[in-house]
Structures are given as structure tokens and as C-alpha cells.
mmCIF file of C-alpha atoms in Angstrom:
data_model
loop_
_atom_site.group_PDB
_atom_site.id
_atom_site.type_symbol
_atom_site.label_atom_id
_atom_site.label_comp_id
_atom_site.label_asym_id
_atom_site.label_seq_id
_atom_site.Cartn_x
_atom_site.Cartn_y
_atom_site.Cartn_z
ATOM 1 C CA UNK A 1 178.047 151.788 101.220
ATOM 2 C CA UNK A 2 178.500 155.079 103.266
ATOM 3 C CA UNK A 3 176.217 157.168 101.570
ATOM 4 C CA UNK A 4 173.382 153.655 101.069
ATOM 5 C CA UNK A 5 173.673 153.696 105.490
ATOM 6 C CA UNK A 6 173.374 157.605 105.580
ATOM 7 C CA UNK A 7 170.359 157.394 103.074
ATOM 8 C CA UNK A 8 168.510 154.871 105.705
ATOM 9 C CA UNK A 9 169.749 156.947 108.696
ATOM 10 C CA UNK A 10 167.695 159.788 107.387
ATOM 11 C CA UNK A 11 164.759 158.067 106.269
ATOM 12 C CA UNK A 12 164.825 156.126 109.847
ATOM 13 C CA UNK A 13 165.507 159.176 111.533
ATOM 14 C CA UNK A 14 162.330 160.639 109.650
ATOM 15 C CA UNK A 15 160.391 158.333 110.774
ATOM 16 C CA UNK A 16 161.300 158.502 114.406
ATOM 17 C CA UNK A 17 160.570 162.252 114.532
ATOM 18 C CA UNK A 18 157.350 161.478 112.586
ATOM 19 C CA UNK A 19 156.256 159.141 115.000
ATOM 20 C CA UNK A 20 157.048 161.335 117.968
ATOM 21 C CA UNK A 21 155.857 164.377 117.212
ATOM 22 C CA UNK A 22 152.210 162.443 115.956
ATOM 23 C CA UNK A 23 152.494 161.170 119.362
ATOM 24 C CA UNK A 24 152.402 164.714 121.276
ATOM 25 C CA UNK A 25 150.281 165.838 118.543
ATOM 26 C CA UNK A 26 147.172 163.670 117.652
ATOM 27 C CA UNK A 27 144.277 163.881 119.351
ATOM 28 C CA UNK A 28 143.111 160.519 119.787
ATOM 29 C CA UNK A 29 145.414 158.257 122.245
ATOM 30 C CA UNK A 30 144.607 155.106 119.583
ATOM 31 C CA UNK A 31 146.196 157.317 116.796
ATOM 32 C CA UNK A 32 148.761 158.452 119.131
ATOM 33 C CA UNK A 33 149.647 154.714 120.679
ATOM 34 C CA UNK A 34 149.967 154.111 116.503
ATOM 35 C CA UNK A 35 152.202 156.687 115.876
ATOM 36 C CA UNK A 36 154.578 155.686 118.617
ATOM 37 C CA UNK A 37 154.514 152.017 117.220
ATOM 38 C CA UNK A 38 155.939 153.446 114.299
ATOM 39 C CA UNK A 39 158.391 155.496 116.298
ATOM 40 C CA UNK A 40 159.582 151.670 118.137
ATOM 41 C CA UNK A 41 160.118 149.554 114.497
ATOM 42 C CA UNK A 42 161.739 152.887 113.089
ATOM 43 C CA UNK A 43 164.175 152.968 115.949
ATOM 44 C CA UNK A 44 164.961 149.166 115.795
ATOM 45 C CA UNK A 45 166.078 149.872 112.432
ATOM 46 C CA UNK A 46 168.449 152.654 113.572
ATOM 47 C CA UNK A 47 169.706 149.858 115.999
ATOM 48 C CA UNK A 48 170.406 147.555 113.239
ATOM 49 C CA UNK A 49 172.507 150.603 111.290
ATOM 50 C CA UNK A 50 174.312 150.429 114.622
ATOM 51 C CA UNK A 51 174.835 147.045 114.572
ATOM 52 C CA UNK A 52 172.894 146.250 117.725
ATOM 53 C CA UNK A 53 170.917 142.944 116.521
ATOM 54 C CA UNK A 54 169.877 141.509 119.403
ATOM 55 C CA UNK A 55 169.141 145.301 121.037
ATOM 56 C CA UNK A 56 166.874 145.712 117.836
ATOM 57 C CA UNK A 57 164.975 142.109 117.687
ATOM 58 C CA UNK A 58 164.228 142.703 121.489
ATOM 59 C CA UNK A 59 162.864 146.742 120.731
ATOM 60 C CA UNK A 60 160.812 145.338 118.221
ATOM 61 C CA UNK A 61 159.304 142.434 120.397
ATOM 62 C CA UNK A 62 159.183 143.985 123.902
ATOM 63 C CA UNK A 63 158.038 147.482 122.576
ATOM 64 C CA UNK A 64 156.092 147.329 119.599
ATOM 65 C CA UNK A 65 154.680 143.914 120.425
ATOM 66 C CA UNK A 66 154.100 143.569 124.383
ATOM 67 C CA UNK A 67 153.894 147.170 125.626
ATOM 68 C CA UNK A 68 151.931 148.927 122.897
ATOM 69 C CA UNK A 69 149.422 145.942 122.770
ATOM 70 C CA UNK A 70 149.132 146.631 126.689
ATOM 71 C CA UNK A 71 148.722 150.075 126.189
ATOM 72 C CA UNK A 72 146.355 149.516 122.840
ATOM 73 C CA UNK A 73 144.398 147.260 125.364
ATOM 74 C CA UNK A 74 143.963 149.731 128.493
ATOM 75 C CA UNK A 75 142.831 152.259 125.651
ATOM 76 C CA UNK A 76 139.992 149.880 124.276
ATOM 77 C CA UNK A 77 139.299 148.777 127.747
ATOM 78 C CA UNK A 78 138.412 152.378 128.763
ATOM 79 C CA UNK A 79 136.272 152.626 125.875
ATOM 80 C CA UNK A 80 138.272 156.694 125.788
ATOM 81 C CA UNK A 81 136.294 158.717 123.361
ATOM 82 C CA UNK A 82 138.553 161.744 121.252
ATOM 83 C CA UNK A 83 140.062 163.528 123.456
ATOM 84 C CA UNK A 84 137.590 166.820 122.892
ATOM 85 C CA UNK A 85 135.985 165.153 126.059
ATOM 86 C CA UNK A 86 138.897 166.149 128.175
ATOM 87 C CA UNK A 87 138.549 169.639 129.355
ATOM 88 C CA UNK A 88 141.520 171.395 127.669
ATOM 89 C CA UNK A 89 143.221 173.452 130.299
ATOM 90 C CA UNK A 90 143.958 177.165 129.054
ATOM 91 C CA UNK A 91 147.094 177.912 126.270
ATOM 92 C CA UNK A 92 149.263 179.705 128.939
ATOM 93 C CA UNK A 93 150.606 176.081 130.698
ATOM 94 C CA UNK A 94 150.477 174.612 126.924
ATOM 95 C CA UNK A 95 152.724 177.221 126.078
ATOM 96 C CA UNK A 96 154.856 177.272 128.745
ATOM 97 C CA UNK A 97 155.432 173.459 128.279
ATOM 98 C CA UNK A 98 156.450 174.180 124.754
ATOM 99 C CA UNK A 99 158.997 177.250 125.838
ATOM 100 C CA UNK A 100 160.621 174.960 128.823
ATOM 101 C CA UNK A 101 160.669 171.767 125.793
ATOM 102 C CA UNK A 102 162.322 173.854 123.634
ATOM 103 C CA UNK A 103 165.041 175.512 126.285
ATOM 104 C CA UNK A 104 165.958 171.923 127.246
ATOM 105 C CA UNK A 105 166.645 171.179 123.564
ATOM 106 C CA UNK A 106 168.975 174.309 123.271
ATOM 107 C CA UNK A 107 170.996 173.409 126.478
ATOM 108 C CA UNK A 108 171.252 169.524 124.972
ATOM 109 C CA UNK A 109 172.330 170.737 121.845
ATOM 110 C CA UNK A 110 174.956 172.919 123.126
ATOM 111 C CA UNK A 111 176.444 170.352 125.203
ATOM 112 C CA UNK A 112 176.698 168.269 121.750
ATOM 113 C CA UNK A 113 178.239 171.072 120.078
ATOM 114 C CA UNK A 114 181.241 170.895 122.665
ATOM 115 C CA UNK A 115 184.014 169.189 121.773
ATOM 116 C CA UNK A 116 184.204 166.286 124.031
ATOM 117 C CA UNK A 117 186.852 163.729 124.366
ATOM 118 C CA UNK A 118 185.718 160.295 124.584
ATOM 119 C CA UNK A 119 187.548 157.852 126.384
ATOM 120 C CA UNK A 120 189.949 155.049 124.581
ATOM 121 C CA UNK A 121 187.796 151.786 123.345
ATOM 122 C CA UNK A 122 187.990 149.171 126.247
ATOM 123 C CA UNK A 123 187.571 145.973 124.497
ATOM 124 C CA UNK A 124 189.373 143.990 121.383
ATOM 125 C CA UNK A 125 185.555 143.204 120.184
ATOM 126 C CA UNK A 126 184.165 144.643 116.900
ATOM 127 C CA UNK A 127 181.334 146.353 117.099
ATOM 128 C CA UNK A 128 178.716 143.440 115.562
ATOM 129 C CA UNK A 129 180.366 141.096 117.728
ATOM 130 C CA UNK A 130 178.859 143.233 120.925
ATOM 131 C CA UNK A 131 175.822 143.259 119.293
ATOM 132 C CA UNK A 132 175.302 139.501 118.934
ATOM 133 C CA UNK A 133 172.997 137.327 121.478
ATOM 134 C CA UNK A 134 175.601 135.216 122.475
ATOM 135 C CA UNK A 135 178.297 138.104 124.095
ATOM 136 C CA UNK A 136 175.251 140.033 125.463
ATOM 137 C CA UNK A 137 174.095 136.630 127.507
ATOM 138 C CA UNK A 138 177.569 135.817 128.020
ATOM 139 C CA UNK A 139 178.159 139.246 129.776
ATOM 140 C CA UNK A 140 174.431 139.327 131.507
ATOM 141 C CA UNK A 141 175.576 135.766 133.308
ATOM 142 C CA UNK A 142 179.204 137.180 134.513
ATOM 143 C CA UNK A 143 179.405 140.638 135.412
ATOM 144 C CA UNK A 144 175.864 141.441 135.338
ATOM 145 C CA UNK A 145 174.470 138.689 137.114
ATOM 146 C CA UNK A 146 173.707 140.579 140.424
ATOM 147 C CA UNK A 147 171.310 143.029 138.389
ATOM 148 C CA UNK A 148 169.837 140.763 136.462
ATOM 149 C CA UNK A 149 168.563 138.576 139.249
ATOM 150 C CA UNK A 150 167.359 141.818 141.125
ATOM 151 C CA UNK A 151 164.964 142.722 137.819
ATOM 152 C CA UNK A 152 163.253 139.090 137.931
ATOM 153 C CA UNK A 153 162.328 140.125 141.108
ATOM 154 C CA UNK A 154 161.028 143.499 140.175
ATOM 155 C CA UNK A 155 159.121 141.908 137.582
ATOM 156 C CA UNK A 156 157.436 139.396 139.924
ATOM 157 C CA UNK A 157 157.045 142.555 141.819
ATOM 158 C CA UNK A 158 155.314 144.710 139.090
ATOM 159 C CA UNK A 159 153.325 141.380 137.806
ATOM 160 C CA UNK A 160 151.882 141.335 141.573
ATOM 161 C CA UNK A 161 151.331 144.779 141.731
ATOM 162 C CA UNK A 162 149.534 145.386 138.963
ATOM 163 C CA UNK A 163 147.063 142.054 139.610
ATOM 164 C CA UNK A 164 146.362 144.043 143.297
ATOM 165 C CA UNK A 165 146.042 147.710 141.624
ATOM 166 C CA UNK A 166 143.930 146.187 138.931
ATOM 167 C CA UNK A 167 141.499 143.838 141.144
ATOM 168 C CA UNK A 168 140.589 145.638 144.070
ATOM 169 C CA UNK A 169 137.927 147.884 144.012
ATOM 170 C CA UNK A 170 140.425 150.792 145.161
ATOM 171 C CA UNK A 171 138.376 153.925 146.524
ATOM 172 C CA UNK A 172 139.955 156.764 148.663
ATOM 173 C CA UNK A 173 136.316 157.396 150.917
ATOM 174 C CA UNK A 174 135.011 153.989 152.092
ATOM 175 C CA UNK B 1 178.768 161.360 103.824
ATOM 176 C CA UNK B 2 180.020 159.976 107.313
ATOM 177 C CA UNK B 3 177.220 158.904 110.294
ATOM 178 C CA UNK B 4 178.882 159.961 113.093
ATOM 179 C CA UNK B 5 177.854 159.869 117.004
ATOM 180 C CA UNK B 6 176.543 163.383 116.902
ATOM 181 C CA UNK B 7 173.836 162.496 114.322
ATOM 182 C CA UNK B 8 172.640 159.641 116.682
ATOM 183 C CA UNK B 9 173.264 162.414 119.771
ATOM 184 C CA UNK B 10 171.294 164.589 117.706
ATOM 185 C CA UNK B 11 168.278 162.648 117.447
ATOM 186 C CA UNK B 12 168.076 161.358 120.580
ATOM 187 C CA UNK B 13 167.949 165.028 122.008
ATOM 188 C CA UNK B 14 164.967 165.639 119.653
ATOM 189 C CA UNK B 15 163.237 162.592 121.215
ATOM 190 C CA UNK B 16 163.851 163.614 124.683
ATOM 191 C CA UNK B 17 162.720 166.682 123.763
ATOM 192 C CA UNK B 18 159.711 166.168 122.004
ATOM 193 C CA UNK B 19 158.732 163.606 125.440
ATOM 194 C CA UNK B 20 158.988 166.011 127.553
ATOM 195 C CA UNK B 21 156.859 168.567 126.220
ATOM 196 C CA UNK B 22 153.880 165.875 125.661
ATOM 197 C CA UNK B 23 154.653 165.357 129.212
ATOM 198 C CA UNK B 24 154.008 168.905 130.454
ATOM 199 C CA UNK B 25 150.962 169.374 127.700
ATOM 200 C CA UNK B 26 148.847 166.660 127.819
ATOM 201 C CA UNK B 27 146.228 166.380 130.016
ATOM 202 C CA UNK B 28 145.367 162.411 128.916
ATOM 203 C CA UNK B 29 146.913 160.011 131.685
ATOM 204 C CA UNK B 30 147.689 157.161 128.533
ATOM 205 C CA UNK B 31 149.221 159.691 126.530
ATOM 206 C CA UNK B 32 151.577 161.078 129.370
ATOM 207 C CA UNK B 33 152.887 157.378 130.177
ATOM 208 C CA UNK B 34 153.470 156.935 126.201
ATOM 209 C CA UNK B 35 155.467 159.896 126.460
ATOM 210 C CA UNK B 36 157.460 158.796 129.217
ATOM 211 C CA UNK B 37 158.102 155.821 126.965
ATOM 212 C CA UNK B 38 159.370 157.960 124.141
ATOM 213 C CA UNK B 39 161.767 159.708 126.529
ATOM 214 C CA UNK B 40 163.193 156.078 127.817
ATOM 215 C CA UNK B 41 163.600 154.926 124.042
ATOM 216 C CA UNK B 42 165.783 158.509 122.927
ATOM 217 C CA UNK B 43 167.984 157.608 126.395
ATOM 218 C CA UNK B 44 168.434 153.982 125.212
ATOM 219 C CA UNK B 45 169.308 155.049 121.145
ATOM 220 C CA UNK B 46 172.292 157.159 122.813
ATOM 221 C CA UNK B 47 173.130 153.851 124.783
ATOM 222 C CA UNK B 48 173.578 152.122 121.910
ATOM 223 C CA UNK B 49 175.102 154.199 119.827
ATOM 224 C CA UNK B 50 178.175 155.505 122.516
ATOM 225 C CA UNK B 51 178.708 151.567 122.866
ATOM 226 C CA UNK B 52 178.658 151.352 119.020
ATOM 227 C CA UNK B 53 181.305 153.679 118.881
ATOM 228 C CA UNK B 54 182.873 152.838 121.836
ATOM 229 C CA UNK B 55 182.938 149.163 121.398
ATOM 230 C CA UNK B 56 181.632 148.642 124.456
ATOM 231 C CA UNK B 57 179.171 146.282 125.349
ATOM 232 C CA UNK B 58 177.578 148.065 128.810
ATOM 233 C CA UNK B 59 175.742 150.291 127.262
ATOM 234 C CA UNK B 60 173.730 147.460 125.169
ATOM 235 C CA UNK B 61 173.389 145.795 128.811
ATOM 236 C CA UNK B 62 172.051 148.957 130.289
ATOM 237 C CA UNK B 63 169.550 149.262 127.289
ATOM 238 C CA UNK B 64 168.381 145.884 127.996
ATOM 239 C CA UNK B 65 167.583 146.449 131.835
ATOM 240 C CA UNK B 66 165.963 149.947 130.885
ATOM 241 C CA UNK B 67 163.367 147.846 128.839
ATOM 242 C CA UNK B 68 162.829 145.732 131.397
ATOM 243 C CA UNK B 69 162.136 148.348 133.663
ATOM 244 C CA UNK B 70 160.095 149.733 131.109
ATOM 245 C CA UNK B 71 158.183 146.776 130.703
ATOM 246 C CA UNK B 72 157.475 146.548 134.393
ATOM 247 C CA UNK B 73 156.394 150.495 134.508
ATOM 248 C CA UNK B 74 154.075 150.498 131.929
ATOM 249 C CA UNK B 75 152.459 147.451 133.433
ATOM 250 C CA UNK B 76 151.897 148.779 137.124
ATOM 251 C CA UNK B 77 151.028 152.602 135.735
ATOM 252 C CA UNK B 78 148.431 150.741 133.349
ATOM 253 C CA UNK B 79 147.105 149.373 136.354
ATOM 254 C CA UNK B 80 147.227 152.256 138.205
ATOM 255 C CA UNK B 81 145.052 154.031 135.480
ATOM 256 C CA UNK B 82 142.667 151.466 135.666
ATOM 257 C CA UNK B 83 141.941 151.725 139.123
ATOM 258 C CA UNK B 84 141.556 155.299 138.864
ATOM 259 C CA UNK B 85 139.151 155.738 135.846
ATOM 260 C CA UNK B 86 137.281 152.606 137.431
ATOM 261 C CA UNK B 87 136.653 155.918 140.968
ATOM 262 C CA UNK B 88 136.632 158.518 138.686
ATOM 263 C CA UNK B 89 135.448 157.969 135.776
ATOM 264 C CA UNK B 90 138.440 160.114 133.630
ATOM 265 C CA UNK B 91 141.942 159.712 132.553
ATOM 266 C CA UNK B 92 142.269 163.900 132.623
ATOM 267 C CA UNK B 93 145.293 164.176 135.736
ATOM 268 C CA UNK B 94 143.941 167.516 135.930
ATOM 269 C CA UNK B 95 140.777 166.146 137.577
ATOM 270 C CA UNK B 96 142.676 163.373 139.361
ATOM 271 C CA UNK B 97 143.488 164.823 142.858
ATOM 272 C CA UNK B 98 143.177 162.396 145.542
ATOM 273 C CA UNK B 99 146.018 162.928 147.144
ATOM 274 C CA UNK B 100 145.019 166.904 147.843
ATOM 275 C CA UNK B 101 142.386 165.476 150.693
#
């Protein structure tokens, strides 16, 4: 059973670096909003090897359905050709990126490598029980009810925003 | 062999990672916003795996507000990039420089 859940961490993991690094990488922001899908279902499978269910139904929903078919959409909307038609800038910021990327990687890692003491477990529930709908709705309508009224409103907020940004003929000289 | 919380750690800090640096190389407005995506996602996979091994369900809460933020963000920035290749005519941010005067 240990080694079956370490097999599918690696071959989920894969995947998730796979669909990353095509994201940075490809050329073309269809291929790259295609990699990144892959990226989302491969990460709500690590989810379910961490017994998150609900956390890994709504990844797959939210962010490989709704928000990559917006983003899929604003791509084909633009009509974008490959992205030869952007002027590349010269290697020197490219490279810099990379050098300041990889630095922030190093100082992550060696935080990791410390040993750190995590604090004692807080609750008597096993781990799948966190992870089921009904305790994650149980705990969003007790202690986290203040929050979770305050995002409807930043959704009606970002729904009305985006109508306004995305009507008006916005232009800086008239 | 074992899966502990480093693995998980691990991963996530490759994630992070590899966001960031599409964020400072690419010059493609969609692209930068999908990396900024990426980078939420690796923060919300070490959510849920310290309140896997924690047995704690707040960090599965704070996952679940971090989409919707998410959610909301991708929809206004979307918007945003509409509006702008609707003036300008390009998505490349280094050509985008209104706010230069």
C-alpha cells in the first residue's frame, strides 16, 4: 500500500512539474493554458493521495473547468498568433529571471532542510474525515462564517468589475 | 518507501519556483496571469498537505478561499487584458505603459 501511494506520488508529481515547466516554456499561450490544465487534474490527484476529497473535486471543477475555459476563451477571443509576434526583449533580463528563480528555490529548499518542529495535532479528527464535504461546510458556517460572507461580496465585486473593465470602451487620451 | 511532508514541501517549492520565473520572463500578459495561477496552486498543495499531517482542517478552509480569490482574479485581470489589447492592440506588458504618461 505504501510503496502503490509513493508510485502515484511520483507519477503525479511528474506530471505537475511537466505541466509547469510546459507552461513557462511553450511558445504558444493555447499550448501553454493546456499544459497548465494538466498541471490542475495532476494536482487534484495529489489532493486525493492526501485525502483532501472535497479540496480535489473543487480543484478539478473551479480550475481546470471554470478558470482555464476563461482563460482558453480570452486567448481565442484575442485571436493571439505564436508568440514570435511579441518582440522578445534581449537574454540579459531572461537570464536574470532564471538566476533570481533559481536563488529563491535554494533559500526554500534550505528552509525545508531545517529541522523544524511542528506543533502537536489540534483535533481528534482523522485525516479523511477533514477532508469530507460535510466537516469543511460544517466549519465554513461556524468559525469561518465572517470570511466567507466577505468573499460573496468580493465576488459580486469582481463579477461587476469585470462587466465595467470589459464594456467600456476604456482609452487613456479621450 | 514513506511520503512524508517534505516530499509534498518539496514540490510545492518547485512550483513556486518555476511561477515565478515565467513571471519575470514572459513578456505575454495571458501567460504571466497563468503563472500567477501556478504560484497560488504550489501555496495551496502545502495547505493541504500541513493540514493532512496536521489533522487540521484550516488549512483545507484557507485553500478553499484562495480559489475563490483566484477565481475572482483571473476574472477581473481577464478583463483588464481585454480592455487593454482592445487600445493597444498587444498583450506584450513591455509595450503596455500607460501609466508612464
Amino acid at each position: 500500500m505504501e510503496t502503490v501511494s509513493f508510485i502515484l506520488f511520483s507519477f503525479l508529481g511528474a506530471l505537475v512539474m511537466v505541466g509547469s515547466i510546459g507552461t513557462v516554456w511553450s511558445r504558444n499561450p493555447v499550448t501553454s493554458a493546456l499544459f497548465l490544465v494538466l498541471n490542475f487534474f495532476a494536482l487534484g490527484g495529489i489532493y486525493l493521495l492526501l485525502e483532501a476529497q472535497f479540496i480535489a473535486v473543487v480543484q478539478v471543477i473551479v480550475y481546470a473547468g471554470a478558470i482555464m475555459v476563461l482563460f482558453l476563451f480570452t486567448i481565442m477571443l484575442l485571436n493571439l498568433d505564436d508568440e514570435q509576434a511579441l518582440k522578445e526583449k534581449f537574454d540579459l533580463q531572461k537570464g536574470f529571471g532564471i538566476l533570481l528563480g533559481g536563488v529563491l528555490l535554494v533559500e526554500v529548499l534550505y528552509i525545508l532542510g531545517l529541522k523544524i518542529n511542528l506543533p502537536q495535532k489540534s483535533t481528534t479528527l482523522t485525516p479523511v474525515e477533514i477532508g469530507e464535504a460535510k466537516n469543511i461546510g460544517r466549519e465554513l458556517i461556524t468559525n469561518f462564517l465572517f470570511p466567507f460572507e466577505i468573499v460573496s461580496i468580493l465576488l459580486l465585486l469582481a463579477v461587476v468589475g469585470a462587466i465595467v473593465l470589459a464594456k467600456k470602451n476604456f482609452s487613456p487620451n479621450t | 518507501m514513506h511520503i512524508e511532508l517534505n516530499h509534498y514541501l518539496w514540490l510545492s517549492a518547485f512550483m513556486f519556483t518555476v511561477g515565478v520565473i515565467g513571471v519575470l520572463v514572459r513578456r505575454n500578459a495571458i501567460v504571466i496571469f497563468m503563472c500567477v495561477e501556478l504560484m497560488l496552486n504550489a501555496v495551496n498543495l502545502s495547505f493541504v498537505a500541513f493540514s493532512h499531517f496536521l489533522s487540521d482542517i484550516q488549512g483545507q478552509m484557507m485553500v478553499f478561499f484562495v480559489m475563490t480569490v483566484a477565481a475572482a482574479e483571473a476574472a477581473v485581470g481577464l478583463a483588464i487584458v481585454i480592455s487593454l489589447f482592445r487600445n493597444r492592440q498587444t498583450v506584450n506588458i513591455d509595450e503596455i505603459n500607460l501609466l508612464k504618461g
